[in-house]
Every structure is written in structure tokens, then in C-alpha cells.
């Protein structure tokens, strides 16, 4: 029997392994000010939409393995964070009176339940990884808050407390022996914390597509790693206003060749949806359909290079409707469909377009890529697409 399948006792056929969906409502207890962008409703609203889609059968229940998150241990956090910093976060949160919150760092507030929520956010991807390692799931999606990719070894920032995807990368290496980990970060903001943690590590390939210049100010293309990590930090800084006409060839002509060159044992995705054209904290022009195609490409990379092993970890996204639809669409894609959940549609047209060829050529030359190209997708999700009708994705 194939490793990615399990027996279907009712049909007498082999069914594909499901997608591990990891969540815990206790992450909603991380309280923040009312006017703060990273609010509990982000997760609550998205999870409610996913629940409704599963209940109505749009997402088949049999294709989703529902799992509760667990708290990451201090030892697991300490693989990427300074133990003294972990202690400070714990004590700061623990010392707050119930019902109170206080500013802890730049754009980071903590409440009495924040430390526990942050432990769950860091531990949720580990549950998904265990499901992959034990052949109970093909891939996974960890719906978490607070997000993580700005968290540095000894500093919280940008809504992030612990670096969830970095903890997951180290856990995958140490628990499951998946040594070569590729992290793809398409959040509109550069994941400075993830970059810093792995900047001298040749076994972790960090690829970030982000608006530049933008918060937090890092992520220039010249930042490519140091020591053993030279060449395994790949920054793709993009000007404001980029949409699918830029992201699509970047994925096909830069990210794919990087995966081909690196040959990962595991792909982790920092899945931020604040590059959506409706998002208030970004200035990019991606639609839900664009995120769907990007995730399908990453899923295919995982199928090609590492037996399907891919875990997406929630990062940003601050327009509630767009975020919920993107989260739902990612789960749809991971479970094996190319459908989308979208009532927002495409951004208004621009009267100009960026020269994506110049961007790609500069990156290919900088990183010594082979100029490997894949055919563009048919425009089935760009206009007039019916999400109830299946559509294929053609590649060379």
C-alpha cells in the first residue's frame, strides 16, 4: 500500500491520507487592545468559516484530521530562543492581573493568558509534524496566534512572541530527521526573526517574498546568509503594488529552481495573507485565487521533493473576510482540491505593470539559478471562474 494512503473500509479502496488541521481555542485568550490589528477574531472568524465548509461538505470531513494543539516545551523553544527570554515572557505574562494587558515590546502586548497561547502557537505545528511522521496525515495546517516570523532569538516584535515556524523546523530535524528544511514565507512583511535564526545554517533554506521597503526594514536581496548558511537565505523584495503577474513567474522561475537545487526533506510555509489586495497593513494586490495557486505550487513541490511533507503555519492577514477565505482556501488546496472560497474577487486593474522579467533575471543571476521555467497556468481563477467546477493545473 502506498505510504500516502490508508484503507477505506466502506469502499474497499485506498483513500489518500488527510490534512492535519491543528487548532486550540485557548489561543483566542491572548488579549490585545481593541484597536490592535492582531485580534482574536482573526482566528475565530477563519475557523468558523472552515467549520461551516466542513459541515456542508465543501471540504470533505474525511480529508481533514482534526487535532488539538499542545504547548511547546521550554526545551523545544530553546532550540531557537534564548532561555532567559523565554523566562522573561513567562514571568511578564504571569505577573499581570486577570483582565489586564500591558505592552511588552514593539507592537506586542501580553495578557495573563498570552504565555499559554504563545506556547500553543509554537506547539501546534509540532502536532502536525508528528501526524506526518506517523503517517496519519499527508500535510498539515496549524491555525495559530500569536504569529511568529518576526520573533527574534531574544526579542518579541511585530505581534510575534515565539517563532513558531523556526521551532517547527528544529523539531522536524531533531525528532524526525528531516534535516533539509525549506521555509517559504509569503507574508507581506519580511520574516526578520526567521532569517536571523537560520542565517548561518546551511540546512534551512529560507525564502521570503515580501513588500520592500516595508516593516520591519530587513529583507534586502543582498542578505543571503553567512558562514555555512551562505546562499540559503533568499530574499525577494518587491515594490508595492505587485500582484499575480509578478508573484506567478517568481514562484515558477525562482522558487521552483531553488527547491530543485536544495532538495528539501520538508517544506514549511509561513502563510501570511496580508499581501491580499484588501489587507489594511500591506500594499500588494494578490487575490484569494492567487494564494490558492501559490499553495498548490508549494504542495506540488512537496509532492515532488519530500513525499508530500508540507506544514503551513498561520502568520499575518488583517482583513477578516479576506483572511478567513484565504485560510479556508489553503485548507481546500491541502486536502487535494483546486477550488477557492472567494466573494471578494480580483483587485481593480492598474494602468501599469511591473517589469517582472527584470526582477526575476536579477534574482536568477544573484543566486546562480538554472533558469528553470514552468508554463504559466491557465487563467481559470482570474475572471469568471466558477468555484464549484474543478479545473486542472498544467505544467511542463
Tab-separated table of C-alpha atoms in Angstrom:
chain	number	residue	atom	x	y	z
A	1	UNK	CA	0.000	0.000	0.000
A	2	UNK	CA	1.415	3.472	-0.827
A	3	UNK	CA	2.802	5.448	2.104
A	4	UNK	CA	0.359	8.291	1.457
A	5	UNK	CA	-2.745	6.122	1.615
A	6	UNK	CA	-4.928	4.313	4.098
A	7	UNK	CA	-7.600	1.633	3.612
A	8	UNK	CA	-11.187	2.760	3.098
A	9	UNK	CA	-13.196	0.024	4.787
A	10	UNK	CA	-16.535	1.162	3.331
A	11	UNK	CA	-15.421	1.290	-0.277
A	12	UNK	CA	-12.739	-1.371	-0.233
A	13	UNK	CA	-10.425	1.174	-1.864
A	14	UNK	CA	-7.319	3.036	-0.829
A	15	UNK	CA	-8.016	6.588	0.360
A	16	UNK	CA	-5.356	9.317	0.455
A	17	UNK	CA	-4.087	10.476	3.806
A	18	UNK	CA	-5.888	13.537	5.183
A	19	UNK	CA	-4.619	17.001	6.027
A	20	UNK	CA	-3.859	17.593	9.701
A	21	UNK	CA	-5.718	20.692	10.910
A	22	UNK	CA	-4.326	21.829	14.272
A	23	UNK	CA	-6.101	24.411	16.406
A	24	UNK	CA	-6.900	25.267	20.008
A	25	UNK	CA	-9.440	27.881	21.087
A	26	UNK	CA	-7.197	28.808	24.039
A	27	UNK	CA	-5.097	30.817	21.565
A	28	UNK	CA	-8.014	33.252	21.437
A	29	UNK	CA	-7.281	34.115	25.085
A	30	UNK	CA	-4.208	36.132	24.082
A	31	UNK	CA	-5.805	39.528	24.718
A	32	UNK	CA	-4.780	42.709	22.898
A	33	UNK	CA	-6.150	46.282	22.782
A	34	UNK	CA	-9.417	46.750	20.880
A	35	UNK	CA	-7.817	48.789	18.094
A	36	UNK	CA	-4.954	46.323	17.633
A	37	UNK	CA	-4.701	44.588	14.213
A	38	UNK	CA	-3.865	41.090	15.550
A	39	UNK	CA	-7.163	40.361	17.308
A	40	UNK	CA	-8.698	37.011	18.383
A	41	UNK	CA	-11.428	37.403	15.754
A	42	UNK	CA	-8.838	36.671	13.070
A	43	UNK	CA	-8.681	33.047	14.139
A	44	UNK	CA	-12.262	32.802	15.389
A	45	UNK	CA	-13.734	34.058	12.119
A	46	UNK	CA	-11.479	31.886	9.964
A	47	UNK	CA	-12.129	28.755	11.987
A	48	UNK	CA	-15.896	29.364	11.881
A	49	UNK	CA	-15.754	29.505	8.079
A	50	UNK	CA	-13.721	26.306	7.920
A	51	UNK	CA	-16.171	24.568	10.258
A	52	UNK	CA	-19.086	25.625	8.060
A	53	UNK	CA	-17.353	24.373	4.907
A	54	UNK	CA	-16.658	21.009	6.525
A	55	UNK	CA	-20.238	20.743	7.793
A	56	UNK	CA	-21.708	21.454	4.349
A	57	UNK	CA	-19.271	19.041	2.677
A	58	UNK	CA	-17.361	21.584	0.591
A	59	UNK	CA	-14.314	20.372	2.480
A	60	UNK	CA	-14.852	16.605	2.933
A	61	UNK	CA	-14.643	15.720	6.618
A	62	UNK	CA	-12.764	12.523	5.768
A	63	UNK	CA	-9.959	14.594	4.255
A	64	UNK	CA	-9.331	16.539	7.477
A	65	UNK	CA	-7.663	15.118	10.580
A	66	UNK	CA	-8.717	17.423	13.422
A	67	UNK	CA	-6.056	17.691	16.108
A	68	UNK	CA	-5.702	19.775	19.259
A	69	UNK	CA	-2.573	21.839	19.714
A	70	UNK	CA	-0.194	21.224	22.590
A	71	UNK	CA	2.132	23.596	24.366
A	72	UNK	CA	5.706	23.637	23.149
A	73	UNK	CA	8.133	22.761	25.931
A	74	UNK	CA	10.776	25.172	27.132
A	75	UNK	CA	13.431	22.873	25.678
A	76	UNK	CA	11.711	22.986	22.292
A	77	UNK	CA	11.530	26.779	22.422
A	78	UNK	CA	15.168	26.936	23.481
A	79	UNK	CA	16.266	25.367	20.189
A	80	UNK	CA	15.725	28.822	18.658
A	81	UNK	CA	15.190	31.196	21.606
A	82	UNK	CA	17.378	32.315	24.468
A	83	UNK	CA	16.235	30.587	27.705
A	84	UNK	CA	16.407	33.916	29.535
A	85	UNK	CA	13.998	35.449	27.042
A	86	UNK	CA	11.538	32.561	27.473
A	87	UNK	CA	11.645	33.141	31.235
A	88	UNK	CA	11.007	36.870	30.834
A	89	UNK	CA	7.935	36.246	28.650
A	90	UNK	CA	6.585	33.749	31.181
A	91	UNK	CA	7.097	35.984	34.190
A	92	UNK	CA	5.781	39.112	32.472
A	93	UNK	CA	2.565	37.358	31.468
A	94	UNK	CA	2.169	35.538	34.775
A	95	UNK	CA	2.540	38.720	36.844
A	96	UNK	CA	-0.317	40.557	35.128
A	97	UNK	CA	-3.645	40.741	36.994
A	98	UNK	CA	-6.564	38.960	35.338
A	99	UNK	CA	-8.279	41.130	32.796
A	100	UNK	CA	-5.243	43.348	32.284
A	101	UNK	CA	-2.761	43.632	29.439
A	102	UNK	CA	0.443	45.576	29.058
A	103	UNK	CA	2.853	46.480	26.281
A	104	UNK	CA	5.776	44.045	26.257
A	105	UNK	CA	7.712	45.067	23.140
A	106	UNK	CA	7.243	46.962	19.893
A	107	UNK	CA	3.772	46.043	18.610
A	108	UNK	CA	3.457	43.255	21.206
A	109	UNK	CA	1.043	43.228	24.136
A	110	UNK	CA	0.774	40.464	26.717
A	111	UNK	CA	-2.092	39.448	28.975
A	112	UNK	CA	-2.243	36.759	31.696
A	113	UNK	CA	-3.139	34.087	29.123
A	114	UNK	CA	-0.648	35.199	26.475
A	115	UNK	CA	2.200	32.937	27.534
A	116	UNK	CA	-0.012	29.845	27.335
A	117	UNK	CA	-1.385	30.942	23.965
A	118	UNK	CA	2.142	31.513	22.638
A	119	UNK	CA	3.199	28.053	23.813
A	120	UNK	CA	0.229	26.558	21.958
A	121	UNK	CA	1.075	28.568	18.829
A	122	UNK	CA	4.601	27.176	18.882
A	123	UNK	CA	3.432	23.656	19.717
A	124	UNK	CA	0.640	23.363	17.138
A	125	UNK	CA	2.960	22.853	14.138
A	126	UNK	CA	4.758	20.122	16.092
A	127	UNK	CA	1.497	18.191	16.373
A	128	UNK	CA	1.128	18.448	12.591
A	129	UNK	CA	4.695	17.253	12.075
A	130	UNK	CA	4.081	14.248	14.312
A	131	UNK	CA	0.996	13.391	12.256
A	132	UNK	CA	3.152	13.433	9.117
A	133	UNK	CA	5.930	11.434	10.733
A	134	UNK	CA	3.488	8.801	11.988
A	135	UNK	CA	1.810	8.550	8.540
A	136	UNK	CA	-1.529	9.767	9.904
A	137	UNK	CA	-1.580	12.810	7.585
A	138	UNK	CA	-0.112	13.812	4.236
A	139	UNK	CA	0.351	17.504	5.076
A	140	UNK	CA	-0.835	19.952	7.696
A	141	UNK	CA	-2.104	23.409	8.578
A	142	UNK	CA	-1.550	24.981	12.013
A	143	UNK	CA	-4.014	27.805	12.705
A	144	UNK	CA	-2.193	29.802	15.350
A	145	UNK	CA	-1.873	33.123	17.105
A	146	UNK	CA	0.165	34.990	18.090
A	147	UNK	CA	2.068	34.733	14.792
A	148	UNK	CA	5.793	34.126	14.837
A	149	UNK	CA	8.070	35.102	11.969
A	150	UNK	CA	9.192	38.450	13.466
A	151	UNK	CA	10.191	36.885	16.807
A	152	UNK	CA	13.964	37.023	17.200
A	153	UNK	CA	16.027	34.743	19.474
A	154	UNK	CA	15.675	37.127	22.435
A	155	UNK	CA	13.116	39.689	21.317
A	156	UNK	CA	9.403	39.879	20.607
A	157	UNK	CA	8.222	42.226	17.871
A	158	UNK	CA	5.579	42.716	15.210
A	159	UNK	CA	2.756	40.895	17.080
A	160	UNK	CA	5.062	37.857	17.484
A	161	UNK	CA	6.236	36.254	20.742
A	162	UNK	CA	7.868	32.932	19.770
A	163	UNK	CA	8.968	31.994	16.262
A	164	UNK	CA	6.544	29.184	15.555
A	165	UNK	CA	7.906	28.123	12.170
A	166	UNK	CA	11.512	28.163	13.419
A	167	UNK	CA	10.621	25.942	16.384
A	168	UNK	CA	8.921	23.599	13.915
A	169	UNK	CA	11.997	23.454	11.676
A	170	UNK	CA	14.270	22.463	14.552
A	171	UNK	CA	11.733	19.917	15.823
A	172	UNK	CA	11.483	18.345	12.363
A	173	UNK	CA	15.241	17.961	12.240
A	174	UNK	CA	15.687	16.622	15.766
A	175	UNK	CA	12.544	14.484	16.163
A	176	UNK	CA	12.050	13.183	12.626
A	177	UNK	CA	15.440	13.544	10.970
A	178	UNK	CA	14.128	15.765	8.173
A	179	UNK	CA	17.388	17.648	8.018
A	180	UNK	CA	16.916	19.842	4.957
A	181	UNK	CA	14.015	22.176	5.681
A	182	UNK	CA	12.722	24.722	3.180
A	183	UNK	CA	10.716	27.612	4.665
A	184	UNK	CA	8.648	29.655	2.202
A	185	UNK	CA	7.311	32.912	3.640
A	186	UNK	CA	4.799	34.867	1.538
A	187	UNK	CA	3.617	37.211	4.296
A	188	UNK	CA	3.724	40.823	3.086
A	189	UNK	CA	6.266	41.585	5.835
A	190	UNK	CA	9.767	40.136	5.864
A	191	UNK	CA	10.290	37.419	8.479
A	192	UNK	CA	13.339	39.006	10.074
A	193	UNK	CA	13.264	36.657	13.057
A	194	UNK	CA	13.244	33.523	10.918
A	195	UNK	CA	16.064	34.897	8.804
A	196	UNK	CA	18.182	35.736	11.854
A	197	UNK	CA	17.710	32.323	13.448
A	198	UNK	CA	18.837	30.420	10.346
A	199	UNK	CA	21.223	32.954	8.788
A	200	UNK	CA	24.270	30.737	9.354
A	201	UNK	CA	22.504	27.397	8.870
A	202	UNK	CA	23.038	25.612	5.572
A	203	UNK	CA	20.354	23.021	6.321
A	204	UNK	CA	17.471	25.512	6.370
A	205	UNK	CA	16.564	27.337	3.170
A	206	UNK	CA	14.592	30.485	3.965
A	207	UNK	CA	12.749	32.047	1.005
A	208	UNK	CA	10.786	35.240	1.601
A	209	UNK	CA	8.619	37.185	-0.869
A	210	UNK	CA	7.732	40.498	0.754
A	211	UNK	CA	6.981	44.145	0.179
A	212	UNK	CA	10.122	46.303	0.360
A	213	UNK	CA	10.832	48.788	1.774
A	214	UNK	CA	8.267	47.970	4.445
A	215	UNK	CA	8.135	46.846	8.071
A	216	UNK	CA	10.489	45.721	9.605
A	217	UNK	CA	13.021	47.157	7.126
A	218	UNK	CA	15.005	43.958	6.591
A	219	UNK	CA	14.943	41.546	3.674
A	220	UNK	CA	17.141	43.133	1.021
A	221	UNK	CA	18.189	40.761	-1.748
A	222	UNK	CA	21.833	41.184	-0.665
A	223	UNK	CA	21.050	39.422	2.645
A	224	UNK	CA	21.957	35.882	1.599
A	225	UNK	CA	23.369	34.220	4.744
A	226	UNK	CA	26.740	33.879	6.404
A	227	UNK	CA	29.198	31.086	7.138
A	228	UNK	CA	27.675	27.685	6.475
A	229	UNK	CA	24.435	29.458	5.605
A	230	UNK	CA	25.732	31.452	2.647
A	231	UNK	CA	23.201	31.040	-0.154
A	232	UNK	CA	20.389	29.596	1.969
A	233	UNK	CA	18.702	32.914	2.733
A	234	UNK	CA	16.794	34.051	-0.338
A	235	UNK	CA	15.043	37.404	-0.108
A	236	UNK	CA	12.682	38.515	-2.859
A	237	UNK	CA	11.938	42.171	-2.052
A	238	UNK	CA	9.066	43.524	-4.127
A	239	UNK	CA	7.736	47.034	-4.725
A	240	UNK	CA	4.270	47.965	-3.516
A	241	UNK	CA	1.503	47.164	-5.969
A	242	UNK	CA	2.760	43.770	-7.136
A	243	UNK	CA	0.097	41.226	-7.965
A	244	UNK	CA	-0.168	37.842	-9.641
A	245	UNK	CA	1.667	38.971	-12.770
A	246	UNK	CA	4.789	39.248	-10.575
A	247	UNK	CA	4.250	36.500	-7.984
A	248	UNK	CA	3.342	33.796	-10.513
A	249	UNK	CA	6.588	33.913	-12.531
A	250	UNK	CA	8.569	34.330	-9.315
A	251	UNK	CA	7.178	31.064	-7.974
A	252	UNK	CA	7.708	29.284	-11.292
A	253	UNK	CA	11.112	30.690	-12.187
A	254	UNK	CA	12.754	31.341	-8.814
A	255	UNK	CA	11.129	29.327	-6.009
A	256	UNK	CA	10.856	26.128	-8.055
A	257	UNK	CA	14.535	26.202	-9.122
A	258	UNK	CA	15.515	26.857	-5.502
A	259	UNK	CA	13.591	23.775	-4.398
A	260	UNK	CA	15.128	21.774	-7.240
A	261	UNK	CA	18.594	22.843	-6.127
A	262	UNK	CA	18.016	22.378	-2.370
A	263	UNK	CA	16.001	19.125	-2.463
A	264	UNK	CA	14.180	19.617	0.865
A	265	UNK	CA	13.087	16.854	3.218
A	266	UNK	CA	10.234	19.086	4.419
A	267	UNK	CA	8.551	22.320	3.348
A	268	UNK	CA	7.216	24.724	5.954
A	269	UNK	CA	5.099	27.685	4.880
A	270	UNK	CA	4.813	30.958	6.793
A	271	UNK	CA	1.306	31.569	5.492
A	272	UNK	CA	0.560	35.262	5.875
A	273	UNK	CA	-2.315	36.669	3.829
A	274	UNK	CA	-1.616	40.374	4.286
A	275	UNK	CA	-0.442	40.634	0.661
A	276	UNK	CA	-4.150	40.362	-0.218
A	277	UNK	CA	-5.325	43.483	-2.011
A	278	UNK	CA	-7.926	44.197	0.706
A	279	UNK	CA	-5.483	43.984	3.617
A	280	UNK	CA	-5.029	47.222	5.604
A	281	UNK	CA	-1.379	46.519	6.571
A	282	UNK	CA	0.011	45.822	3.109
A	283	UNK	CA	0.076	47.420	-0.319
A	284	UNK	CA	0.132	44.343	-2.542
A	285	UNK	CA	-2.505	43.099	-4.971
A	286	UNK	CA	-2.943	39.356	-4.522
A	287	UNK	CA	-6.404	37.779	-4.518
A	288	UNK	CA	-7.630	34.653	-2.774
A	289	UNK	CA	-7.270	32.801	-6.080
A	290	UNK	CA	-3.627	33.854	-6.249
A	291	UNK	CA	-2.923	32.444	-2.809
A	292	UNK	CA	-4.697	29.247	-3.885
A	293	UNK	CA	-2.405	28.823	-6.884
A	294	UNK	CA	0.670	29.635	-4.818
A	295	UNK	CA	-0.225	26.994	-2.230
A	296	UNK	CA	-0.939	24.445	-4.970
A	297	UNK	CA	2.541	25.069	-6.362
A	298	UNK	CA	4.071	24.560	-2.916
A	299	UNK	CA	2.020	21.407	-2.396
A	300	UNK	CA	3.328	20.104	-5.709
A	301	UNK	CA	6.903	20.934	-4.665
A	302	UNK	CA	6.385	18.890	-1.522
A	303	UNK	CA	4.999	16.000	-3.562
A	304	UNK	CA	7.979	16.123	-5.901
A	305	UNK	CA	10.795	16.510	-3.387
A	306	UNK	CA	9.739	15.272	0.052
A	307	UNK	CA	6.893	12.797	-0.095
A	308	UNK	CA	4.214	15.467	0.285
A	309	UNK	CA	5.538	16.686	3.643
A	310	UNK	CA	4.338	20.269	3.997
A	311	UNK	CA	3.007	22.163	7.016
A	312	UNK	CA	1.550	25.665	6.682
A	313	UNK	CA	1.728	27.851	9.791
A	314	UNK	CA	-0.531	30.890	10.084
A	315	UNK	CA	1.173	34.291	10.115
A	316	UNK	CA	-0.434	37.642	9.171
A	317	UNK	CA	-3.627	38.750	7.439
A	318	UNK	CA	-5.795	41.522	8.913
A	319	UNK	CA	-8.882	41.915	6.723
A	320	UNK	CA	-11.214	39.474	8.452
A	321	UNK	CA	-13.226	38.372	5.425
A	322	UNK	CA	-10.200	38.053	3.141
A	323	UNK	CA	-8.227	36.236	5.826
A	324	UNK	CA	-10.985	33.719	6.534
A	325	UNK	CA	-11.449	32.995	2.836
A	326	UNK	CA	-7.702	32.571	2.302
A	327	UNK	CA	-7.416	30.263	5.318
A	328	UNK	CA	-10.325	28.182	4.043
A	329	UNK	CA	-8.874	28.083	0.531
A	330	UNK	CA	-5.498	26.892	1.825
A	331	UNK	CA	-7.203	24.005	3.592
A	332	UNK	CA	-9.176	23.218	0.429
A	333	UNK	CA	-5.916	23.065	-1.513
A	334	UNK	CA	-4.055	20.971	1.014
A	335	UNK	CA	-6.870	18.410	1.071
A	336	UNK	CA	-6.471	17.871	-2.657
A	337	UNK	CA	-8.761	20.300	-4.446
A	338	UNK	CA	-8.035	23.371	-6.550
A	339	UNK	CA	-11.252	25.140	-5.504
A	340	UNK	CA	-11.342	28.545	-3.863
A	341	UNK	CA	-13.569	30.297	-1.335
A	342	UNK	CA	-13.894	33.884	-2.504
A	343	UNK	CA	-16.622	36.508	-2.719
A	344	UNK	CA	-14.184	39.446	-2.843
A	345	UNK	CA	-12.667	38.805	-6.254
A	346	UNK	CA	-9.812	40.445	-8.100
A	347	UNK	CA	-8.240	43.836	-7.391
A	348	UNK	CA	-9.119	46.787	-9.633
A	349	UNK	CA	-6.862	46.903	-12.696
A	350	UNK	CA	-3.736	49.062	-12.735
A	351	UNK	CA	-2.781	51.323	-15.590
A	352	UNK	CA	0.785	49.962	-15.488
A	353	UNK	CA	2.614	46.747	-14.620
A	354	UNK	CA	5.927	45.988	-13.024
A	355	UNK	CA	8.757	44.555	-15.113
A	356	UNK	CA	8.759	41.094	-13.580
A	357	UNK	CA	11.398	39.883	-16.019
A	358	UNK	CA	13.927	42.360	-14.634
A	359	UNK	CA	13.168	41.232	-11.065
A	360	UNK	CA	13.478	37.553	-11.989
A	361	UNK	CA	16.651	37.965	-14.025
A	362	UNK	CA	18.353	39.805	-11.158
A	363	UNK	CA	17.407	37.025	-8.710
A	364	UNK	CA	18.466	34.244	-11.097
A	365	UNK	CA	21.864	35.892	-11.537
A	366	UNK	CA	22.319	36.691	-7.835
A	367	UNK	CA	21.550	33.143	-6.678
A	368	UNK	CA	23.047	31.184	-9.568
A	369	UNK	CA	19.791	29.549	-10.610
A	370	UNK	CA	19.431	27.482	-13.731
A	371	UNK	CA	16.738	29.492	-15.455
A	372	UNK	CA	14.327	26.583	-14.957
A	373	UNK	CA	10.905	27.612	-16.237
A	374	UNK	CA	7.415	26.184	-15.873
A	375	UNK	CA	4.441	27.030	-18.025
A	376	UNK	CA	2.049	29.654	-16.749
A	377	UNK	CA	-1.294	28.398	-15.500
A	378	UNK	CA	-4.455	28.776	-17.495
A	379	UNK	CA	-6.299	31.872	-16.239
A	380	UNK	CA	-9.121	29.828	-14.734
A	381	UNK	CA	-9.068	31.700	-11.435
A	382	UNK	CA	-8.587	35.189	-12.842
A	383	UNK	CA	-12.013	36.012	-14.235
A	384	UNK	CA	-15.402	34.381	-14.419
A	385	UNK	CA	-14.283	31.255	-12.597
A	386	UNK	CA	-16.929	29.051	-11.033
A	387	UNK	CA	-15.569	27.639	-7.736
A	388	UNK	CA	-17.986	24.704	-7.966
A	389	UNK	CA	-16.243	23.404	-11.102
A	390	UNK	CA	-12.910	21.588	-10.890
A	391	UNK	CA	-10.063	22.881	-13.005
A	392	UNK	CA	-6.672	21.364	-13.743
A	393	UNK	CA	-3.229	22.891	-13.423
A	394	UNK	CA	-0.946	22.220	-16.369
A	395	UNK	CA	2.829	22.192	-16.098
A	396	UNK	CA	5.675	21.142	-18.274
